[in-house]
XYZ file of C-alpha atoms in Angstrom:
734
model
C 30.742 -16.512 -14.989
C 29.239 -19.826 -16.024
C 29.474 -21.112 -12.476
C 27.791 -18.004 -11.053
C 24.993 -18.069 -13.678
C 24.491 -21.757 -12.999
C 24.107 -21.101 -9.232
C 21.744 -18.218 -9.868
C 19.777 -20.413 -12.347
C 19.302 -23.124 -9.772
C 18.164 -20.501 -7.143
C 15.608 -19.155 -9.598
C 14.310 -22.274 -11.346
C 14.680 -24.968 -8.743
C 14.762 -23.381 -5.271
C 12.406 -20.536 -6.130
C 14.576 -18.166 -4.040
C 16.629 -15.926 -6.352
C 19.388 -13.950 -4.663
C 19.603 -11.187 -7.228
C 17.175 -9.350 -9.498
C 16.267 -10.488 -12.919
C 17.914 -7.466 -14.442
C 21.437 -8.383 -13.128
C 21.039 -11.969 -14.223
C 20.031 -10.695 -17.734
C 23.104 -8.445 -17.890
C 25.435 -11.300 -16.817
C 23.825 -13.609 -19.345
C 24.227 -11.169 -22.228
C 27.859 -10.584 -21.249
C 28.507 -14.372 -21.376
C 26.720 -14.609 -24.788
C 29.071 -11.837 -26.037
C 32.203 -13.574 -24.763
C 31.185 -16.817 -26.375
C 30.376 -15.143 -29.632
C 33.793 -13.481 -29.517
C 35.591 -16.790 -28.807
C 33.457 -19.589 -30.331
C 36.008 -22.233 -29.498
C 35.309 -21.726 -25.784
C 31.625 -22.567 -26.053
C 30.709 -25.484 -23.805
C 27.525 -27.587 -24.323
C 26.874 -27.339 -20.618
C 26.967 -23.558 -20.583
C 23.721 -21.848 -19.402
C 23.537 -20.105 -22.831
C 22.952 -23.479 -24.488
C 20.019 -24.690 -22.508
C 17.052 -23.352 -20.567
C 16.604 -23.041 -16.821
C 17.951 -25.785 -14.595
C 17.510 -29.562 -14.014
C 14.284 -30.598 -12.281
C 14.250 -31.066 -8.581
C 14.864 -34.699 -7.579
C 11.731 -34.738 -5.454
C 9.528 -34.683 -8.651
C 9.390 -37.253 -11.393
C 11.098 -36.135 -14.611
C 9.002 -35.549 -17.769
C 10.341 -35.214 -21.284
C 8.697 -32.547 -23.368
C 7.485 -33.800 -26.768
C 8.823 -30.481 -28.163
C 11.500 -28.411 -26.343
C 10.348 -25.457 -24.208
C 12.719 -22.788 -25.276
C 13.275 -19.323 -23.776
C 13.112 -16.004 -25.662
C 15.893 -13.591 -26.461
C 15.481 -10.234 -24.859
C 15.199 -6.737 -26.194
C 15.893 -3.830 -23.873
C 15.938 -0.770 -26.107
C 14.072 0.572 -29.073
C 17.182 -0.076 -31.208
C 17.040 -3.790 -30.100
C 13.475 -3.977 -31.441
C 14.451 -2.303 -34.696
C 17.260 -4.742 -35.105
C 15.001 -7.699 -34.464
C 12.572 -6.493 -37.104
C 15.358 -5.879 -39.570
C 16.806 -9.376 -39.215
C 13.368 -10.823 -39.673
C 12.813 -8.902 -42.870
C 16.261 -9.794 -44.172
C 15.745 -13.498 -43.463
C 12.270 -13.624 -45.039
C 13.094 -11.515 -48.156
C 14.084 -14.435 -50.454
C 10.951 -16.358 -49.655
C 8.687 -13.322 -49.998
C 10.250 -12.298 -53.313
C 9.640 -15.800 -54.650
C 6.076 -15.388 -53.694
C 5.845 -11.810 -55.179
C 5.318 -10.430 -51.669
C 6.920 -7.360 -50.063
C 9.257 -7.623 -47.040
C 8.840 -3.937 -46.199
C 6.582 -4.759 -43.192
C 6.187 -8.012 -41.249
C 2.981 -8.811 -39.443
C 3.462 -9.629 -35.718
C 1.349 -10.752 -32.808
C 2.102 -8.782 -29.709
C 1.068 -9.881 -26.128
C 1.933 -9.415 -22.535
C 4.930 -11.225 -20.973
C 3.650 -12.743 -17.694
C 5.995 -12.913 -14.656
C 5.304 -16.446 -13.447
C 6.375 -20.084 -13.746
C 6.261 -21.667 -17.244
C 4.480 -24.940 -17.560
C 3.589 -27.472 -20.233
C 0.162 -29.110 -20.231
C -0.524 -32.266 -22.233
C -3.932 -33.134 -23.444
C -4.985 -36.417 -25.121
C -8.304 -36.367 -27.008
C -9.215 -33.155 -25.113
C -8.569 -34.498 -21.606
C -5.753 -33.305 -19.318
C -3.177 -36.027 -18.683
C 0.069 -34.462 -17.513
C 1.734 -31.171 -16.532
C 5.460 -30.372 -16.248
C 7.520 -27.368 -15.423
C 9.918 -25.945 -18.036
C 12.903 -27.512 -16.253
C 15.968 -27.491 -18.575
C 13.806 -27.053 -21.732
C 14.043 -30.744 -22.713
C 12.548 -32.197 -19.569
C 10.864 -30.737 -16.475
C 9.204 -31.735 -13.188
C 5.879 -33.611 -13.123
C 3.490 -31.349 -11.289
C 0.258 -32.907 -12.631
C -1.380 -33.377 -9.253
C -0.788 -29.762 -8.230
C -1.852 -28.393 -11.622
C -5.239 -30.051 -11.162
C -5.885 -27.698 -8.258
C -5.486 -24.573 -10.444
C -9.061 -23.693 -11.328
C -8.121 -21.560 -14.385
C -6.826 -24.756 -16.130
C -9.529 -26.901 -17.714
C -9.330 -30.648 -17.082
C -11.196 -31.137 -20.392
C -10.876 -28.883 -23.306
C -13.919 -26.809 -24.356
C -15.134 -25.989 -27.775
C -16.432 -22.552 -27.187
C -17.897 -20.402 -29.982
C -16.028 -17.077 -30.206
C -19.317 -15.342 -30.524
C -21.817 -17.101 -28.264
C -19.663 -18.675 -25.654
C -21.514 -22.006 -26.076
C -19.587 -25.201 -25.601
C -19.695 -28.692 -27.014
C -18.065 -31.940 -26.059
C -17.438 -33.602 -29.398
C -13.829 -34.591 -28.965
C -13.552 -36.456 -32.246
C -14.356 -33.337 -34.281
C -13.082 -30.461 -32.220
C -9.965 -31.464 -30.484
C -6.509 -32.702 -31.647
C -5.712 -36.211 -30.507
C -2.683 -34.834 -28.615
C -1.510 -31.302 -27.918
C 0.851 -29.546 -25.522
C -0.405 -26.227 -24.136
C 2.266 -23.803 -22.958
C 1.498 -21.026 -20.442
C 2.405 -19.307 -17.239
C 1.271 -20.105 -13.707
C 1.095 -16.917 -11.591
C -0.521 -15.220 -8.628
C -2.586 -12.022 -8.644
C -1.224 -9.106 -6.648
C -4.100 -8.996 -4.237
C -3.885 -12.790 -3.669
C -0.120 -12.424 -3.058
C -0.726 -9.723 -0.383
C -3.342 -11.848 1.337
C -0.997 -14.864 1.318
C 1.783 -12.915 2.980
C -0.635 -11.642 5.623
C -1.447 -15.252 6.412
C 2.242 -16.059 6.526
C 2.890 -13.158 9.005
C 0.029 -14.265 11.152
C 1.343 -17.797 11.353
C 4.877 -16.468 11.980
C 6.089 -18.105 8.804
C 8.480 -16.732 6.166
C 7.015 -14.293 3.702
C 7.448 -14.540 -0.090
C 9.485 -11.836 -1.840
C 7.206 -11.422 -4.869
C 4.200 -12.997 -6.627
C 6.352 -14.961 -9.015
C 8.288 -16.770 -6.211
C 5.009 -17.311 -4.382
C 3.409 -18.927 -7.414
C 6.470 -21.103 -8.114
C 6.819 -22.194 -4.527
C 3.093 -23.010 -4.310
C 3.038 -25.064 -7.496
C 6.209 -27.031 -6.571
C 4.830 -28.360 -3.297
C 5.100 -32.081 -2.467
C 1.822 -31.836 -0.620
C -1.052 -30.892 -3.011
C -2.990 -29.641 0.001
C -0.650 -26.716 0.300
C -1.080 -25.970 -3.409
C -4.861 -26.018 -3.297
C -4.753 -23.493 -0.465
C -2.851 -20.942 -2.668
C -4.831 -18.800 -5.179
C -2.886 -19.694 -8.386
C -3.877 -18.468 -11.909
C -2.875 -19.483 -15.390
C -2.508 -17.837 -18.815
C -1.813 -19.701 -21.984
C 0.453 -18.264 -24.670
C 1.292 -21.069 -27.098
C 1.582 -24.765 -27.896
C 4.236 -27.410 -28.161
C 3.581 -30.474 -30.191
C 0.162 -30.656 -32.044
C -0.842 -34.023 -33.358
C -4.117 -34.397 -35.147
C -5.485 -36.143 -38.221
C -8.729 -34.131 -38.183
C -8.060 -30.698 -36.728
C -5.710 -28.358 -38.645
C -3.196 -26.478 -36.521
C -3.877 -22.709 -36.634
C -1.614 -21.003 -39.244
C -1.310 -17.688 -37.420
C -0.276 -17.038 -33.869
C -3.223 -14.697 -33.297
C -5.554 -17.399 -34.448
C -3.811 -19.842 -32.128
C -4.439 -17.539 -29.173
C -8.139 -17.336 -30.121
C -8.299 -21.170 -30.243
C -6.747 -21.343 -26.803
C -9.412 -18.980 -25.537
C -12.232 -21.034 -27.062
C -10.698 -24.155 -25.621
C -11.120 -22.776 -22.070
C -7.756 -21.121 -21.278
C -7.214 -17.475 -20.213
C -5.060 -15.681 -22.650
C -3.304 -12.258 -22.697
C -6.068 -9.621 -22.223
C -3.961 -7.240 -24.192
C -2.900 -8.570 -27.573
C -2.718 -7.055 -31.005
C -1.840 -7.952 -34.569
C 0.660 -5.310 -35.782
C 2.585 -4.260 -38.863
C 6.215 -3.150 -38.593
C 8.567 -2.155 -35.798
C 6.894 1.244 -34.999
C 3.622 -0.387 -34.144
C 5.549 -2.783 -31.849
C 7.029 0.094 -29.938
C 3.700 1.789 -29.638
C 2.248 -1.435 -28.137
C 5.175 -1.619 -25.718
C 4.529 1.928 -24.404
C 0.750 1.233 -24.142
C 1.377 -1.921 -22.061
C 3.935 -0.149 -19.827
C 1.339 2.595 -19.155
C -1.305 -0.030 -18.141
C 1.141 -2.131 -16.209
C 0.374 -0.707 -12.767
C -3.411 -1.235 -13.215
C -3.160 -4.878 -14.201
C -4.095 -7.434 -11.462
C -0.921 -9.445 -12.108
C 2.776 -8.703 -12.709
C 4.292 -8.466 -16.181
C 7.937 -7.767 -16.967
C 7.577 -6.897 -20.617
C 5.777 -7.773 -23.916
C 6.469 -10.494 -26.467
C 6.528 -10.086 -30.275
C 6.037 -13.109 -32.446
C 6.006 -13.345 -36.271
C 2.283 -13.908 -36.809
C 2.610 -16.322 -39.764
C 3.462 -19.585 -38.079
C 4.504 -21.295 -41.355
C 7.539 -18.897 -41.390
C 8.747 -20.039 -37.920
C 10.626 -23.029 -39.215
C 12.002 -20.815 -42.039
C 13.303 -18.375 -39.521
C 14.713 -21.144 -37.311
C 16.357 -21.241 -33.856
C 19.492 -20.293 -32.092
C 20.901 -22.510 -29.190
C 18.167 -21.616 -26.729
C 15.594 -19.406 -28.386
C 13.558 -18.973 -31.573
C 14.473 -16.297 -34.050
C 10.821 -15.496 -34.826
C 10.083 -14.069 -31.306
C 11.624 -11.640 -28.840
C 10.708 -10.477 -25.336
C 10.867 -6.702 -25.076
C 11.585 -6.190 -21.295
C 10.423 -3.189 -19.332
C 13.051 -1.123 -17.465
C 14.088 -3.253 -14.484
C 11.810 -2.993 -11.424
C 14.625 -4.473 -9.243
C 18.318 -3.656 -9.100
C 21.283 -3.979 -6.811
C 22.997 -1.073 -5.185
C 24.728 0.057 -2.030
C 22.951 1.370 1.054
C 25.013 4.472 1.899
C 22.992 5.708 4.908
C 19.662 5.595 6.682
C 18.126 8.999 7.330
C 15.034 9.843 9.361
C 12.219 11.941 7.880
C 9.642 13.466 10.250
C 6.251 13.782 8.669
C 3.473 16.413 9.153
C 1.908 14.201 11.829
C 5.170 13.553 13.628
C 5.709 10.082 12.158
C 9.345 9.092 11.963
C 10.105 7.260 8.675
C 13.544 5.801 7.956
C 14.712 6.515 4.372
C 17.443 4.641 2.541
C 20.065 6.832 0.905
C 21.418 4.711 -1.944
C 24.227 4.768 -4.510
C 22.223 5.949 -7.569
C 20.901 3.071 -9.644
C 18.620 2.883 -12.704
C 15.464 0.913 -11.833
C 11.842 1.138 -13.004
C 12.703 3.594 -15.751
C 14.454 6.206 -13.590
C 17.448 6.805 -11.498
C 16.781 6.087 -7.828
C 18.908 7.398 -4.922
C 16.328 7.214 -2.133
C 13.899 4.419 -1.094
C 11.507 3.886 1.798
C 12.307 1.510 4.601
C 8.754 1.890 6.110
C 9.619 1.565 9.897
C 12.019 0.176 12.451
C 10.358 -3.316 12.541
C 10.626 -3.613 8.800
C 14.409 -2.888 8.920
C 14.845 -5.389 11.718
C 12.901 -8.107 10.020
C 14.821 -7.735 6.791
C 18.122 -7.212 8.710
C 19.146 -4.208 6.610
C 22.345 -2.293 7.609
C 24.293 0.605 6.275
C 26.915 -0.651 3.879
C 24.821 -3.525 2.575
C 24.329 -4.451 -1.013
C 20.534 -4.324 -1.336
C 17.831 -5.123 -3.858
C 15.752 -2.070 -4.721
C 12.322 -2.330 -6.231
C 10.347 0.293 -8.070
C 7.051 -0.565 -9.791
C 5.339 2.161 -11.895
C 4.704 5.230 -9.765
C 5.129 3.336 -6.481
C 7.682 4.782 -4.144
C 10.942 2.799 -4.424
C 11.513 0.308 -1.560
C 14.429 -1.832 -0.259
C 13.390 -5.461 -0.665
C 16.289 -7.251 0.980
C 19.995 -7.260 1.737
C 22.493 -9.625 0.049
C 24.037 -11.092 3.168
C 26.981 -12.699 1.402
C 28.122 -9.234 0.389
C 27.769 -7.588 3.835
C 30.877 -5.634 4.994
C 32.412 -6.544 8.300
C 31.274 -4.407 11.233
C 27.932 -3.336 9.731
C 25.930 -2.186 12.659
C 22.327 -2.961 13.514
C 20.057 0.110 12.923
C 18.701 1.864 16.000
C 15.839 4.518 15.575
C 16.750 7.701 17.511
C 14.852 8.294 20.753
C 14.917 12.100 20.173
C 13.383 13.883 17.174
C 16.123 14.756 14.635
C 14.305 17.918 13.746
C 13.388 19.509 17.107
C 15.013 17.264 19.753
C 11.683 16.354 21.395
C 11.083 12.874 22.804
C 9.878 10.062 20.448
C 7.062 7.804 21.394
C 6.090 4.468 19.940
C 2.775 3.082 21.362
C 2.448 -0.674 21.896
C 0.013 -1.325 19.119
C 1.740 0.766 16.418
C 4.707 0.205 14.126
C 5.303 3.967 13.768
C 7.295 6.059 16.202
C 6.230 9.787 16.550
C 7.797 12.977 17.678
C 5.974 14.446 20.725
C 6.825 18.045 20.006
C 3.661 18.665 18.039
C 3.365 22.390 18.784
C 7.053 23.117 18.323
C 8.483 20.697 15.791
C 9.298 22.402 12.490
C 8.381 19.239 10.533
C 4.862 19.305 11.961
C 4.417 23.102 11.922
C 1.998 23.564 8.930
C -0.161 20.592 9.875
C -0.342 21.709 13.566
C -1.244 25.245 12.649
C -3.876 24.361 10.139
C -5.504 22.005 12.699
C -5.321 24.564 15.505
C -7.102 27.215 13.359
C -9.682 24.776 11.916
C -13.442 25.344 12.413
C -13.949 22.637 15.012
C -10.893 23.750 16.930
C -10.111 27.463 17.530
C -12.247 28.475 14.464
C -9.998 31.257 13.080
C -11.864 32.328 9.965
C -9.621 33.149 7.030
C -6.665 31.105 8.379
C -6.689 28.468 5.691
C -3.988 26.077 4.558
C -2.652 28.368 1.779
C -2.298 31.307 4.187
C -0.624 29.110 6.743
C 1.841 27.863 4.055
C 2.769 31.525 3.192
C 3.169 32.608 6.794
C 5.286 29.583 7.710
C 7.500 30.083 4.660
C 7.985 33.735 5.790
C 8.933 32.356 9.253
C 6.143 34.527 10.816
C 4.494 31.351 12.295
C 6.541 28.820 14.254
C 4.045 27.769 16.854
C 0.271 28.453 17.467
C 1.170 31.237 19.799
C 2.664 33.232 16.942
C -0.881 33.570 15.547
C -1.536 35.982 18.336
C 1.571 38.090 17.475
C 0.620 38.840 13.840
C 0.828 42.450 12.877
C -1.786 44.201 10.799
C 0.689 46.364 8.906
C 2.744 43.401 7.815
C -0.255 41.329 6.938
C -1.716 44.144 4.739
C 1.528 44.259 2.802
C 1.276 40.571 1.709
C 0.598 40.086 -1.981
C -3.174 39.863 -2.738
C -4.063 40.411 0.912
C -4.811 44.047 1.708
C -5.778 46.113 4.762
C -9.395 44.815 4.960
C -8.299 41.183 4.860
C -5.715 41.852 7.481
C -8.255 43.488 9.810
C -10.807 40.650 9.357
C -8.148 38.003 10.043
C -6.908 39.752 13.188
C -10.547 40.149 14.462
C -11.028 36.334 13.953
C -7.772 35.604 15.785
C -8.814 37.857 18.713
C -12.243 36.140 18.806
C -10.585 32.759 19.040
C -8.990 33.694 22.394
C -12.350 33.097 24.131
C -12.975 29.653 22.659
C -13.845 26.919 25.100
C -11.222 24.786 26.847
C -12.510 21.779 24.944
C -11.861 23.454 21.608
C -8.348 24.431 22.738
C -7.507 20.901 23.815
C -8.741 19.483 20.536
C -6.761 22.163 18.697
C -3.539 21.065 20.302
C -3.506 18.054 18.055
C -2.718 15.437 20.734
C -2.699 12.083 19.232
C -5.877 10.058 19.790
C -7.554 13.130 21.448
C -10.563 13.864 19.204
C -13.444 16.227 19.862
C -15.404 14.045 22.194
C -12.290 13.132 24.283
C -11.400 16.843 24.383
C -14.791 17.709 25.710
C -14.564 15.009 28.284
C -11.155 16.193 29.481
C -12.336 19.751 29.695
C -15.447 18.741 31.687
C -13.624 16.576 34.104
C -10.462 18.695 34.619
C -11.735 22.222 34.139
C -8.355 23.841 33.524
C -5.176 23.331 31.567
C -3.185 23.375 34.810
C -5.017 20.341 36.096
C -4.310 18.486 32.849
C -0.636 19.284 32.889
C -0.319 18.348 36.644
C -2.063 15.042 36.293
C -0.025 11.809 36.976
C -1.279 9.892 33.939
C 0.953 6.838 34.442
C -0.323 6.319 38.032
C -3.991 6.874 36.921
C -3.697 4.140 34.269
C -1.868 1.785 36.652
C -4.612 2.032 39.276
C -7.358 1.577 36.687
C -5.678 -1.674 35.626
C -5.539 -2.841 39.206
C -9.256 -2.382 39.577
C -10.067 -4.030 36.288
C -7.933 -7.105 37.177
C -9.500 -7.293 40.615
C -13.004 -7.254 39.133
C -12.143 -10.038 36.710
C -10.602 -12.131 39.470
C -13.741 -11.746 41.722
C -16.039 -12.710 38.864
C -13.975 -15.731 37.970
C -13.834 -16.899 41.624
C -17.514 -16.497 42.215
C -18.672 -17.603 38.750
C -21.567 -15.011 39.037
C -22.032 -11.462 37.910
C -20.757 -9.000 40.518
C -20.872 -5.195 40.685
C -17.724 -3.354 40.032
C -15.495 -2.573 43.082
C -16.596 0.910 44.324
C -14.046 3.589 43.340
C -12.252 5.763 45.907
C -13.000 9.464 45.828
C -9.774 10.248 44.004
C -8.946 12.131 40.879
C -6.699 9.202 39.879
C -9.845 7.306 38.819
C -11.998 9.929 37.200
C -10.912 9.906 33.550
C -10.104 6.189 32.959
C -13.611 5.161 34.020
C -15.078 7.499 31.386
C -13.522 5.384 28.630
C -10.083 6.969 28.131
C -7.825 4.031 27.563
C -4.077 3.491 27.682
C -3.298 4.878 24.185
C -4.899 8.253 25.029
C -3.389 8.277 28.514
C 0.090 7.620 27.089
C -0.343 10.425 24.425
C -1.441 12.910 27.079
C 1.398 11.920 29.391
C 4.062 12.412 26.749
C 2.503 15.556 25.289
C 2.211 17.531 28.551
C 5.603 16.273 29.785
C 7.378 17.658 26.716
C 9.037 20.977 27.669
C 8.591 22.445 24.193
C 4.769 21.915 24.396
C 4.691 23.392 27.921
C 6.548 26.518 26.663
C 3.946 26.942 23.873
C 1.032 26.621 26.330
C 2.697 29.237 28.677
C 3.091 31.508 25.619
C -0.574 31.110 24.615
C -1.720 32.017 28.165
C 0.546 35.098 28.265
C -0.896 36.283 24.940
C -4.465 36.089 26.322
C -5.740 32.719 25.034
C -8.264 31.098 27.345
C -6.272 28.513 29.324
C -8.491 28.778 32.457
C -6.519 28.231 35.617
C -9.412 29.085 37.901
C -12.289 27.654 35.811
C -14.480 25.231 37.660
C -13.574 21.606 37.482
C -16.054 18.787 37.186
C -17.923 17.490 40.213
C -16.056 14.118 40.406
C -12.626 15.814 40.131
C -11.469 17.057 43.491
C -8.875 19.466 42.254
C -11.132 22.346 43.262
C -13.918 21.008 45.557
C -15.735 24.247 46.074
C -15.786 25.095 42.371
C -17.000 21.542 41.619
C -20.021 22.064 43.949
C -20.792 25.284 42.128
C -20.921 23.478 38.873
C -23.367 20.923 40.178
C -25.617 23.629 41.473
C -25.586 25.541 38.265
C -26.388 22.416 36.222
C -29.239 21.552 38.578
C -30.533 25.125 38.155
C -30.765 24.692 34.407
C -32.299 21.281 34.749
C -30.513 20.150 31.584
C -27.983 17.739 33.122
C -28.434 14.316 31.447
C -30.967 15.620 28.953
C -30.427 14.607 25.303
C -30.580 17.270 22.567
C -30.484 17.066 18.717
C -29.569 20.092 16.674
C -30.937 20.474 13.137
C -31.068 23.218 10.498
C -29.316 26.615 10.659
C -29.658 28.567 13.895
C -29.999 32.439 13.674
C -26.988 33.390 15.668
C -25.292 30.275 17.040
C -23.306 27.814 15.009
C -24.344 24.245 15.698
C -20.928 23.528 17.180
C -21.121 26.432 19.481
C -24.614 25.499 20.606
C -23.473 21.922 21.285
C -20.500 23.194 23.367
C -22.870 25.319 25.566
C -25.135 22.397 26.146
C -22.284 20.073 27.020
C -20.991 22.621 29.573
C -24.140 22.153 31.581
C -24.064 18.375 31.463
C -26.469 17.805 28.533
C -25.813 15.189 25.855
C -25.865 16.168 22.199
C -26.471 13.407 19.650
C -26.790 13.280 15.893
C -29.985 11.278 15.451
C -33.564 11.526 16.835
C -34.927 8.628 18.867
C -37.466 7.986 21.670
C -34.791 8.874 24.155
C -34.336 12.379 22.710
C -35.639 15.151 25.069
C -35.402 18.225 22.832
C -34.847 18.921 19.152
C -33.480 22.379 18.478
C -34.596 23.432 15.013
C -33.311 26.167 12.811
C -33.948 27.203 9.280
C -34.157 24.419 6.629
C -34.509 21.711 9.310
C -35.137 18.397 7.515
C -35.898 14.756 8.313
C -34.758 15.079 11.942
C -37.586 17.594 12.477
C -40.124 15.443 10.811
C -39.098 12.483 12.914
C -39.287 14.537 16.169
C -42.833 15.588 15.216
C -43.881 12.014 14.500
C -42.454 10.892 17.875
C -43.981 13.774 19.776
C -40.635 15.106 20.971
C -40.463 18.641 22.214
C -39.210 21.039 19.461
C -37.611 24.354 20.450
C -35.893 27.311 18.713
C -32.716 29.125 19.475
C -34.372 31.649 21.806
C -35.905 28.888 23.905
C -32.528 27.145 24.028
C -30.886 30.236 25.367
C -33.571 30.714 27.982
C -33.102 27.085 29.127
C -29.317 27.751 29.399
C -30.077 30.857 31.448
C -28.326 33.196 28.981
C -31.437 35.269 28.217
C -34.575 36.051 30.275
């Protein structure tokens, strides 16, 4: 056990690369303490229980601390804290009785326990002269040059008024001749995330946590590396104090105030408290605030506030009796990875989830943890059967941090994400620029059912009034809705029997569903929920293809390939001629229509997979059979040759209206048309609809309560029309 703890100690304190969580180290350490207490004859002076940390790295000069840097004993439960307080009172009772004082309650100073790297800073006559790591408690590593790069550490002590913040530089009066400042170098959470992003971009190894990042940054042989890392510092005490003029603070709370006035950051949450119950209350308060702090803490520290009692209370082999660290429930723990399951989210995203042997971590028992995505599993090389480190911080979802490779069982297989959806069996697509793989059975997959139905019925899609999220949830739970086609099979009698629904609500809902059958093709395409296909792309597809049959029949892969050929050829010709040239004329082929209108490879890939999926095709056929508008003979756009005669008809109609290419802005509430419906009708005849008024605007359609857009149109002299005039322009009224 000593050998194991020594190895883990070197990994933690010297190599800054611990192979197991703090909580397991603490458990082993406590067990060794118990064994040595049970058999005192077996205590060895070289045992890790008799010293602090590990020897300094040979690459740094060794520095002897003028006063040893000791660790703190740990408390893990309320009973541990009560026992600590009881021992303090028992030890202080004789001294207090002699002074006619009561030992019923002891005053403590409570503060946060930072999760960083402990350092000792030596100042002579107020000026910084040397810095060292904790090392083995008696001597540490000289990191003076690197410490100078930490902006939170003053190179000259300040004498700051606690009220005004003013400073003075009178060293002879305000500073001890020599003092050791003890504190913690750490890294803020946001800085740690930014550092790891830079590491990933440079294809370099990422840090496991902010503590390791801070330790590794401070212990760099090249100070230029340290200065590039955003390190912070918090002071929590002193070592040796030598002064003939300045009295050492007699209370720990006063010492923290002096450190703050001298220019050091100190614990932002600190209190002077009486008795054990107030200590426990402080612990719970700090634990609640933990997640909101900008830095990591792993507990709180209680110290007897009266510093003159510290020597009276004394020390054990490696820690003072007058202080204790009350540790939070472990945020990291070791356990076994039993399986990797795949969850399919409401948007079709496939997320691998670790099924774990239950372990207590972060204040609760954890049996599941996120693995994020396939790339994350590969980069961490996590396999079923591994012993893994699990982390849980506050309310954050537990995650698997890393595998302990030395404990990997033989034959552990590399994880492979399934290529078919585990819920519905549809194909799985992962686009080139994404880390997430997704199920393509959007209209059919049970996991995506509610999200798909809510989107399909939404106002900007099929606009089924009354079909909100709560009703969709109820109907899905009753198994009445499995695909969007089932909306058109709903029965009035059954709907009317629903709790808090009634006959009138049922009639209104069915009327809205019936009305939705005649929605435009663009709305239907948008309602299908195809990834990357928003309203504007849906309108573009409807305009250029004219029918669902044309969309399904399109060879999307070939279309994209030919577009890339043309783009590459244009780039080559420009490079060769070194002058601006017009684009290569496009052949009169449907293969080029959509890509040239701005539909890129991501949309093309989504469309190809969506329309190729048999389950989606089945739902579309079902919708058409139920009377939903999936026009198979509707006119196609003029540049799409799927139906040349119909395309010519479209051009003639547009020309008749004279609205093709005109720009409209809609504002206010129209008497009968919704603004979305009015915009759809304008787009069908080739007009453009924008959201802002400019000199390029041809018409502003103004309804009731029209605001600033109407005023701007009047100022620019743009033609303003009402709904009746719009309908006449569209040829819908005479």
